[in-house]
JSON list of C-alpha atoms in Angstrom, two decimals:
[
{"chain": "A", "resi": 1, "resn": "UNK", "atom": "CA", "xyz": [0.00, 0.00, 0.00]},
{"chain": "A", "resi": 2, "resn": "UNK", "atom": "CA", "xyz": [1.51, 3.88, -0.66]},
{"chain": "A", "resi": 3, "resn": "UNK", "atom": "CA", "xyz": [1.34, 6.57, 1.63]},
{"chain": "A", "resi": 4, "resn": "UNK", "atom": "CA", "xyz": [-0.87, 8.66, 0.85]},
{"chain": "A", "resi": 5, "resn": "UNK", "atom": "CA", "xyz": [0.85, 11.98, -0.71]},
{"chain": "A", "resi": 6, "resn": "UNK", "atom": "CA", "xyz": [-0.26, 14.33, 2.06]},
{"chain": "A", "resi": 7, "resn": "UNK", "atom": "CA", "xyz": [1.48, 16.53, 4.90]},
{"chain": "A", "resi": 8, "resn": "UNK", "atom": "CA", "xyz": [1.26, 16.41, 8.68]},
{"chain": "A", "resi": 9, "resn": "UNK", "atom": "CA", "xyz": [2.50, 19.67, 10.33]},
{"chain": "A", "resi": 10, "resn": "UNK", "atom": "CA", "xyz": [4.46, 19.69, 13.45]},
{"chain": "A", "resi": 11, "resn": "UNK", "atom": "CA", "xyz": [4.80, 22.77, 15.90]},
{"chain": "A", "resi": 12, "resn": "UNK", "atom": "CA", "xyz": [6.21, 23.13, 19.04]},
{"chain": "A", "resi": 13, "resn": "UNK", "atom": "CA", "xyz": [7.06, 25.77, 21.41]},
{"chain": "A", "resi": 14, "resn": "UNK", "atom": "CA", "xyz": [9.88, 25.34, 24.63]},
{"chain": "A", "resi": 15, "resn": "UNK", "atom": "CA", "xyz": [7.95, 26.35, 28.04]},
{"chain": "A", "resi": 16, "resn": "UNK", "atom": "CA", "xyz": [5.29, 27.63, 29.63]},
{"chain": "A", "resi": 17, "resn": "UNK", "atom": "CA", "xyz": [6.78, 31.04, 29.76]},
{"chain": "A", "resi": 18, "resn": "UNK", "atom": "CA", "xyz": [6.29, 31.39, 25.77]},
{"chain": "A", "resi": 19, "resn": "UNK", "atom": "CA", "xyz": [3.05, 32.25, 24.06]},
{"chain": "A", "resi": 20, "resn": "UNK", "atom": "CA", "xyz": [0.41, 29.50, 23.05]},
{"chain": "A", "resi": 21, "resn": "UNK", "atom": "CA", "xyz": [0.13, 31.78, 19.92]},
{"chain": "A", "resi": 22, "resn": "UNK", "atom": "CA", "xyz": [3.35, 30.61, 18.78]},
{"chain": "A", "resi": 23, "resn": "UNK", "atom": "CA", "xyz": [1.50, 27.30, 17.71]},
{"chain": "A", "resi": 24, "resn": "UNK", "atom": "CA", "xyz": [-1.35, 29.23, 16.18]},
{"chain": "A", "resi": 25, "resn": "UNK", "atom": "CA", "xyz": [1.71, 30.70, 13.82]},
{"chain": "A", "resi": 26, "resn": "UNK", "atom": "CA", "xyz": [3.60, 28.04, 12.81]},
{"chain": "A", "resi": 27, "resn": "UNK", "atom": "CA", "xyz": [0.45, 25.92, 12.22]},
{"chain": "A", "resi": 28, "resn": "UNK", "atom": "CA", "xyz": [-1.20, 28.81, 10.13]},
{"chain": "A", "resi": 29, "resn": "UNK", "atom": "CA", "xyz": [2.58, 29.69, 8.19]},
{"chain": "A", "resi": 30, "resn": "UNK", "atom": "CA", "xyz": [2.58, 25.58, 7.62]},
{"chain": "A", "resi": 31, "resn": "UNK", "atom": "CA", "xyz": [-0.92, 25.61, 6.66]},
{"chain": "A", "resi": 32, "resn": "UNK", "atom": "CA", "xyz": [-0.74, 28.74, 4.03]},
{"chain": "A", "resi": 33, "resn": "UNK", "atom": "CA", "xyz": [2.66, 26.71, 2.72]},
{"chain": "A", "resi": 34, "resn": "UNK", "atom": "CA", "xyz": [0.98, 23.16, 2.10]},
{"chain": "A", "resi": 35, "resn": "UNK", "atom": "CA", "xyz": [-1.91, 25.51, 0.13]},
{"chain": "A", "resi": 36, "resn": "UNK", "atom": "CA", "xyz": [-0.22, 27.29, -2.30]},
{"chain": "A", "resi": 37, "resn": "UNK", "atom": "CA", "xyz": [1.74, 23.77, -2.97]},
{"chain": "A", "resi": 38, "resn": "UNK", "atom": "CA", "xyz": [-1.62, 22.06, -3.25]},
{"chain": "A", "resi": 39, "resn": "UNK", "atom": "CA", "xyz": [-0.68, 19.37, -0.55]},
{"chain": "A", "resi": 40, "resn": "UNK", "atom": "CA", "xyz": [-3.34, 18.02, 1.70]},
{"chain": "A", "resi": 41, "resn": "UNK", "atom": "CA", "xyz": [-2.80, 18.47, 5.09]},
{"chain": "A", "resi": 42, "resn": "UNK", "atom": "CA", "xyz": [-3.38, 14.90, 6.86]},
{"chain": "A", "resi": 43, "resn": "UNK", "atom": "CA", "xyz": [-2.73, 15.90, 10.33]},
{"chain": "A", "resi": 44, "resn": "UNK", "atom": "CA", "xyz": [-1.29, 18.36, 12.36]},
{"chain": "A", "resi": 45, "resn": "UNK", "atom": "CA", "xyz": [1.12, 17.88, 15.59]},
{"chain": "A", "resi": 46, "resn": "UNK", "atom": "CA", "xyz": [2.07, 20.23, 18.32]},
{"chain": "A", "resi": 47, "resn": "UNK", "atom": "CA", "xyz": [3.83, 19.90, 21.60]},
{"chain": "A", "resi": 48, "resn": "UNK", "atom": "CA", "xyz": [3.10, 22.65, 23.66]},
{"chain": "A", "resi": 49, "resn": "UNK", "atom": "CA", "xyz": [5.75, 23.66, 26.67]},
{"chain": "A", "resi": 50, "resn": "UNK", "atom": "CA", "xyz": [8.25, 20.89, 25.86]},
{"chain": "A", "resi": 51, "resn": "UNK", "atom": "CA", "xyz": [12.05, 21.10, 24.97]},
{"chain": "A", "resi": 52, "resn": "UNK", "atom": "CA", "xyz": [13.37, 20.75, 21.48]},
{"chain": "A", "resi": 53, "resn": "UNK", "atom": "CA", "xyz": [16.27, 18.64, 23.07]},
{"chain": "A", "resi": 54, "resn": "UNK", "atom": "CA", "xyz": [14.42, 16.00, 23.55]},
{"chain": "A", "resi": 55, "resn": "UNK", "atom": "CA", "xyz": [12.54, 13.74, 21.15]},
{"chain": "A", "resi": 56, "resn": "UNK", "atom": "CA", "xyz": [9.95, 12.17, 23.75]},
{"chain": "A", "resi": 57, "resn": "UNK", "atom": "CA", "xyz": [7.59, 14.63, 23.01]},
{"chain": "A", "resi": 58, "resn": "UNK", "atom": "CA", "xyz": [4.42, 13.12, 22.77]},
{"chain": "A", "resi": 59, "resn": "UNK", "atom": "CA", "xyz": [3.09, 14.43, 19.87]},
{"chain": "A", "resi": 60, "resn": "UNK", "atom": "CA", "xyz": [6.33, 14.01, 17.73]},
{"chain": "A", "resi": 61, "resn": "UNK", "atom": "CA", "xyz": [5.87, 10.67, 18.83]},
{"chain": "A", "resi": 62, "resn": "UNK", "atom": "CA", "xyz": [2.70, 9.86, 17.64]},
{"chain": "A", "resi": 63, "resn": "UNK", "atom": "CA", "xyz": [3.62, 11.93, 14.36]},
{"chain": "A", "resi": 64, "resn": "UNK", "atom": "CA", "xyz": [6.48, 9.36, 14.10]},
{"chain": "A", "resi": 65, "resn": "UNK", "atom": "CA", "xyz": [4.31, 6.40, 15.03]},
{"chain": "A", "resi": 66, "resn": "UNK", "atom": "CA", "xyz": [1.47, 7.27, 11.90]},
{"chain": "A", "resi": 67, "resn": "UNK", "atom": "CA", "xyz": [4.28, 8.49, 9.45]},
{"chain": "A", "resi": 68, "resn": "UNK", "atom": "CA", "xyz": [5.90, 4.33, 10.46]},
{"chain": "A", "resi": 69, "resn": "UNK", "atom": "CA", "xyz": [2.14, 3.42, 9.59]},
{"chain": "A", "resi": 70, "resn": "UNK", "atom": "CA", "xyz": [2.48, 4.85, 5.95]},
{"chain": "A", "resi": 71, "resn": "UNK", "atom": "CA", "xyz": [-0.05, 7.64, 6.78]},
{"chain": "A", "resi": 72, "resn": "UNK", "atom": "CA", "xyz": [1.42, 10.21, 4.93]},
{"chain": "A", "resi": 73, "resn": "UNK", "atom": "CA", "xyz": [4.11, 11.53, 2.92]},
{"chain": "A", "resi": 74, "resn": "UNK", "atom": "CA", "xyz": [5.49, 14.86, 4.15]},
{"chain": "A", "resi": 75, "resn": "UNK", "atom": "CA", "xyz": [6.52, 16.46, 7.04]},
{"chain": "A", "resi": 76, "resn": "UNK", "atom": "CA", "xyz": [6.07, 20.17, 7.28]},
{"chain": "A", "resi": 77, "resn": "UNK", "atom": "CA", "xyz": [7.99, 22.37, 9.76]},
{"chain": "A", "resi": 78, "resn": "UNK", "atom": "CA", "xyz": [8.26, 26.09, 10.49]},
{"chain": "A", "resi": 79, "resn": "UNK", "atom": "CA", "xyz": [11.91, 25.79, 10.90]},
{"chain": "A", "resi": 80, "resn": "UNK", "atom": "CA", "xyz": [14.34, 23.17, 11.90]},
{"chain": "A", "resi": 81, "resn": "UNK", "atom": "CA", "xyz": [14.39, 24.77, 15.78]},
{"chain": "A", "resi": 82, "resn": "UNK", "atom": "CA", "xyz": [10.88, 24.18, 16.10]},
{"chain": "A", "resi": 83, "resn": "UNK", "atom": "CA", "xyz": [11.39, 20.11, 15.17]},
{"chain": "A", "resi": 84, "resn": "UNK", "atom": "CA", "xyz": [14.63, 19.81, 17.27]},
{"chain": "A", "resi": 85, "resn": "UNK", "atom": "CA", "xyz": [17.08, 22.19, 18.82]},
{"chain": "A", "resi": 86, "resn": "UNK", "atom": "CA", "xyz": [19.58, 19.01, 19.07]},
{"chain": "A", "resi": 87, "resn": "UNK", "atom": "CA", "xyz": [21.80, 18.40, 16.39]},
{"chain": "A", "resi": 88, "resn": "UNK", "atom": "CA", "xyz": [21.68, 14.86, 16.63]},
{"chain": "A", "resi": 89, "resn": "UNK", "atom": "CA", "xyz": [18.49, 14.21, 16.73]},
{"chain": "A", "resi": 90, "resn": "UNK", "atom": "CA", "xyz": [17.49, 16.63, 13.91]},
{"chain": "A", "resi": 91, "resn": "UNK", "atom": "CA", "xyz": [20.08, 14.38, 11.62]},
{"chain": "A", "resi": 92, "resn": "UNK", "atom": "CA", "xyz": [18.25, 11.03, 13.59]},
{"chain": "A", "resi": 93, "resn": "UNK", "atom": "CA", "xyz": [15.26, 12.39, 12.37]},
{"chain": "A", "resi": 94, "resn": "UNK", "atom": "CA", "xyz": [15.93, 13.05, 9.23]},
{"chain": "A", "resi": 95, "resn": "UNK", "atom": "CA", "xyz": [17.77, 9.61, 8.52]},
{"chain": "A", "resi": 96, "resn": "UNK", "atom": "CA", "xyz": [14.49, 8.16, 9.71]},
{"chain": "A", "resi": 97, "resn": "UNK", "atom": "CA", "xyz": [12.48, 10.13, 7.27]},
{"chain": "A", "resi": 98, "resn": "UNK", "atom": "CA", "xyz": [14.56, 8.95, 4.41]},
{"chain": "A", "resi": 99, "resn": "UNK", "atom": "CA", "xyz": [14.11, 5.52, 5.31]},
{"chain": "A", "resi": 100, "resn": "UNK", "atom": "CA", "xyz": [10.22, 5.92, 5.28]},
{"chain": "A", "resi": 101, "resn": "UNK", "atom": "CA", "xyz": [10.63, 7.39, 2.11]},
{"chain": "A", "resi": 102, "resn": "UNK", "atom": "CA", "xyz": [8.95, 10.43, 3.74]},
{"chain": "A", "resi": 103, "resn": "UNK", "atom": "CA", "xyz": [10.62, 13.95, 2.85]},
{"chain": "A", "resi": 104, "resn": "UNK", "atom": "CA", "xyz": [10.53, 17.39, 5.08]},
{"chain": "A", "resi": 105, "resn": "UNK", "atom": "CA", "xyz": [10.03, 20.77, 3.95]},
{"chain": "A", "resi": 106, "resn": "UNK", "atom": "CA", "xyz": [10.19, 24.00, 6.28]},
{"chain": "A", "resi": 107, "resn": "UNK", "atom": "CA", "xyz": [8.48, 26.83, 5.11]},
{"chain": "A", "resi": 108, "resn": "UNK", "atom": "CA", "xyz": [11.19, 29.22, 6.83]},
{"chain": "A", "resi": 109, "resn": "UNK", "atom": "CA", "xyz": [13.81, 27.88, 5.44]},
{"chain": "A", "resi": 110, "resn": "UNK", "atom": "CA", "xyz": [13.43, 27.01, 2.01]},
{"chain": "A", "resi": 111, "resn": "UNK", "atom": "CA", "xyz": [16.73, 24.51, 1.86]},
{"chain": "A", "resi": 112, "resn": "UNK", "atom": "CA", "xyz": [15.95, 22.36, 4.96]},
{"chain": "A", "resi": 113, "resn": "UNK", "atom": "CA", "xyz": [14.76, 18.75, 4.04]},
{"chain": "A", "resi": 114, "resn": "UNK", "atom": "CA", "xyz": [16.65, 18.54, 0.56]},
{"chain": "A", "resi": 115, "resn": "UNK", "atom": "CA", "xyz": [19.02, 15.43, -0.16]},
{"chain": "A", "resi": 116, "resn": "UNK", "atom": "CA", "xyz": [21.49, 15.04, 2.43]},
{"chain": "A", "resi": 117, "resn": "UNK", "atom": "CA", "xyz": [23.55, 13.45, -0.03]},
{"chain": "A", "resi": 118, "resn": "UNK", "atom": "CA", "xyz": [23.92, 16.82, -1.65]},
{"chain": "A", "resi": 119, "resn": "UNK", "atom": "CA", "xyz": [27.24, 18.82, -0.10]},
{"chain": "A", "resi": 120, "resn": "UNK", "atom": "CA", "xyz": [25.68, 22.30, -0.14]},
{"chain": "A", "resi": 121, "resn": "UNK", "atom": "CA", "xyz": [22.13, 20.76, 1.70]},
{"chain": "A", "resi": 122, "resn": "UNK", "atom": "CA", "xyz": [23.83, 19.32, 4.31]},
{"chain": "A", "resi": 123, "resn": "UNK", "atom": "CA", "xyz": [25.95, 21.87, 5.31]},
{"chain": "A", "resi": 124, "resn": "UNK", "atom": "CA", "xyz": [22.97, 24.36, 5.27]},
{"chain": "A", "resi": 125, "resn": "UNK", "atom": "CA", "xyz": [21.37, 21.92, 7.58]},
{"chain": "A", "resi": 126, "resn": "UNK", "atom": "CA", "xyz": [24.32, 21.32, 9.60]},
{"chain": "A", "resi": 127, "resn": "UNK", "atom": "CA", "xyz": [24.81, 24.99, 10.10]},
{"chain": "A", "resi": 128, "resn": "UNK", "atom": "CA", "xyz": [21.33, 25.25, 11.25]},
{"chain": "A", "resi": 129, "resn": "UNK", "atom": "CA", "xyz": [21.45, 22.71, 13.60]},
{"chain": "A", "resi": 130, "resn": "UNK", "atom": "CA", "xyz": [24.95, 24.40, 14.73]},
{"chain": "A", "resi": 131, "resn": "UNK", "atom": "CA", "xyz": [23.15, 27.51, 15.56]},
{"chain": "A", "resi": 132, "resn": "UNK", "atom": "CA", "xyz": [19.36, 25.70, 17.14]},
{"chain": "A", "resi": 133, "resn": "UNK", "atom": "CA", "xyz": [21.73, 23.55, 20.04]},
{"chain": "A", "resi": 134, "resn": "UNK", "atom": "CA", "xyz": [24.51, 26.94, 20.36]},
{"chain": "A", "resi": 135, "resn": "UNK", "atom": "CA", "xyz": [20.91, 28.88, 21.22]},
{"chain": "A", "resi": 136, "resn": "UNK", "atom": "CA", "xyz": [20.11, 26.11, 23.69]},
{"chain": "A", "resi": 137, "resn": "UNK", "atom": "CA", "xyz": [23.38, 26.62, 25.50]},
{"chain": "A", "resi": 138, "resn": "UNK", "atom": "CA", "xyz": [23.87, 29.87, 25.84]},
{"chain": "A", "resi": 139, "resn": "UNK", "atom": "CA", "xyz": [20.43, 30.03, 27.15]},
{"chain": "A", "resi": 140, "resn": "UNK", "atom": "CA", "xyz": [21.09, 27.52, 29.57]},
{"chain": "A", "resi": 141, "resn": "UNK", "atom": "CA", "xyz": [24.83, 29.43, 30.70]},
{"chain": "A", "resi": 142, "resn": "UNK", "atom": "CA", "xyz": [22.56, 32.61, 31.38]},
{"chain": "A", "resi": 143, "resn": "UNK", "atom": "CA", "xyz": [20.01, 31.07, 33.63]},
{"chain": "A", "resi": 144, "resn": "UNK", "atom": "CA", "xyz": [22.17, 28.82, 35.45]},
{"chain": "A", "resi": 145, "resn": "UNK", "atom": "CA", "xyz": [23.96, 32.61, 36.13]},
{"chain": "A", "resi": 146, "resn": "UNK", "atom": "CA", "xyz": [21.23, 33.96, 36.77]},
{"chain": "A", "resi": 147, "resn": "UNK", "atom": "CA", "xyz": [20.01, 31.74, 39.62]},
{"chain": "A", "resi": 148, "resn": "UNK", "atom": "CA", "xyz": [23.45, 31.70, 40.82]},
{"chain": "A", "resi": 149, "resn": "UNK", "atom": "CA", "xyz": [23.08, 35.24, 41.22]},
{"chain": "A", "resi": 150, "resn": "UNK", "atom": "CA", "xyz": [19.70, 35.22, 42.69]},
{"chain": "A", "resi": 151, "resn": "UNK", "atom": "CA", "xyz": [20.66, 32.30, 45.39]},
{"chain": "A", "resi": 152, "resn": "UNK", "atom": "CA", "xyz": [23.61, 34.16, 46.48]},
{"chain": "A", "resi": 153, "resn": "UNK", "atom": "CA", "xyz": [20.91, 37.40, 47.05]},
{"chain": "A", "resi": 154, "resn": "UNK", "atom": "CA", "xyz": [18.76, 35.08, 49.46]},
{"chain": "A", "resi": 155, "resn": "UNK", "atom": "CA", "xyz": [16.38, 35.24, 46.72]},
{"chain": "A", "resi": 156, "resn": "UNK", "atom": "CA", "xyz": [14.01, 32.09, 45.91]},
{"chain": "A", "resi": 157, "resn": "UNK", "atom": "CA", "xyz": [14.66, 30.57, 42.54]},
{"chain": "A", "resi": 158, "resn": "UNK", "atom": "CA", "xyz": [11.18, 29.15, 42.47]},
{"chain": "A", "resi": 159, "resn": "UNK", "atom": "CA", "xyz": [9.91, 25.39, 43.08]},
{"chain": "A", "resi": 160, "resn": "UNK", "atom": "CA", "xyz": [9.19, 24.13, 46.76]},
{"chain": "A", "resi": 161, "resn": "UNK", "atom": "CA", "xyz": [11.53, 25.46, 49.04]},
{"chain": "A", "resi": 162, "resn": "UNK", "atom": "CA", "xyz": [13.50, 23.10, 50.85]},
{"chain": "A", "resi": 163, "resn": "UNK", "atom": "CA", "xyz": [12.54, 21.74, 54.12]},
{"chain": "A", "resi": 164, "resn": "UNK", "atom": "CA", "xyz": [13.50, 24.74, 56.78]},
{"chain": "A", "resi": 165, "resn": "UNK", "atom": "CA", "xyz": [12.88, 27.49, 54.93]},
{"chain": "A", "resi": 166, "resn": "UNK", "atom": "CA", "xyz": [9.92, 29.96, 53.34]},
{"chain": "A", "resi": 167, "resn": "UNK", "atom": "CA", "xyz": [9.61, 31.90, 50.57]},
{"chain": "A", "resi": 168, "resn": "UNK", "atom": "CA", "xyz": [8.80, 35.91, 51.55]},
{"chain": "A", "resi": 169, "resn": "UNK", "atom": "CA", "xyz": [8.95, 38.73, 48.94]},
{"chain": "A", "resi": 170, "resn": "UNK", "atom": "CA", "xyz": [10.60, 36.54, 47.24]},
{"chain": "A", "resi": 171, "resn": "UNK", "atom": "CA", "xyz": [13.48, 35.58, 49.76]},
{"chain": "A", "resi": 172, "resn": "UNK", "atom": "CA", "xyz": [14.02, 32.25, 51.55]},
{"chain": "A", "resi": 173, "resn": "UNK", "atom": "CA", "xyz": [13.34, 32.68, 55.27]},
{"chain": "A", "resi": 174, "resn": "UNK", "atom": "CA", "xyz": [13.74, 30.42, 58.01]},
{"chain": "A", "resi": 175, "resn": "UNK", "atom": "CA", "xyz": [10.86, 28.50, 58.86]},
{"chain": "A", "resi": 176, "resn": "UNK", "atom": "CA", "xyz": [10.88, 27.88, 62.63]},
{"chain": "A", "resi": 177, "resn": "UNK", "atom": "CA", "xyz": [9.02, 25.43, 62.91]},
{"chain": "A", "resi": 178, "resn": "UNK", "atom": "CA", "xyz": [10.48, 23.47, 60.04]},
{"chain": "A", "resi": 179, "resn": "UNK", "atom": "CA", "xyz": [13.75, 24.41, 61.02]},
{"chain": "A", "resi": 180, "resn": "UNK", "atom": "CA", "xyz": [13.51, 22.52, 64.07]},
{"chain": "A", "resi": 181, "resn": "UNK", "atom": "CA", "xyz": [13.07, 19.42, 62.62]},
{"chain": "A", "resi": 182, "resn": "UNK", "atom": "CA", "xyz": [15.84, 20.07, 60.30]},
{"chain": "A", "resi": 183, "resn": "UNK", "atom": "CA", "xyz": [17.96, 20.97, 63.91]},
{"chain": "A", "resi": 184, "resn": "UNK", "atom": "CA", "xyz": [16.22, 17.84, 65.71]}
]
């Protein structure tokens, strides 16, 4: 049986601190793109609030799970950050695609999901993917220095705060009667 020729769309955003309207772009940019190249869309995916470093996302997953069940043909993407921020598993990905027979297309960046066998495609990629996981760490270096900064302040980095202490205006505070346990 062939797939049938057909696109699902996957979107995803990073946290909780980012706007649910994100998805309403990408899906509608996606959307507009699968149009004007007369290609059904089949399905669409989105993981809301969950890391592009990771690929057990559950709705990648279950993208992965009815592309494996010959459900469709395409793959359509914003941009390569918004499938994976990970080099490696962007390339995983992609080698998986090929072996489906399934191709990608982003509608941001017009050379991502070409032959990887072509020089000048996979270094575009490459690059790409070079920039997407350099984003995630220098993200990570500021907030880690950030709460470094905050914790030496007395301030609360958020979370529960550990047994012995309260959070007010912000600041941890001993908690007397919590403390005493700890003491005990």
């Amino acid at each position: 049986m062939a797939r049938p020729h057909g696109a699902f769309i996957l979107a995803r955003y990073s946290t909780d601190n980012q706007n649910a309207d994100s998805i309403e772009v990408q899906v509608g940019k996606c959307s507009d793109w699968c149009n004007a190249q007369g290609l059904p869309i089949l399905g669409i995916y989105a993981d809301y609030a969950v890391s592009g470093m990771k690929d057990t996302r559950p709705q990648y997953e279950a993208m992965m799970q009815a592309l494996r069940a010959d459900q469709a043909d395409t793959v359509v993407i914003y941009d390569q950050s918004r499938m994976f921020r990970d080099m490696t598993l962007w390339f995983n990905f992609r080698r998986d695609l090929e072996r489906m027979g399934v191709s990608v297309h982003s509608v941001t960046q017009p050379n991502i999901g070409g032959d990887l066998k072509d020089p000048s495609v996979f270094l575009e990629e490459s690059v790409w993917a070079v920039f997407n996981q350099l984003h995630v760490l220098q993200t990570t270096q500021k907030v880690n220095a950030a709460k470094q900064r905050k914790a030496r302040m007395g301030e609360h980095n958020g979370g529960i705060p550990p047994l012995g202490y309260k959070v007010v205006a912000k600041r941890l505070e001993i908690d007397e009667p919590e403390a005493a346990i700890v003491r005990r």
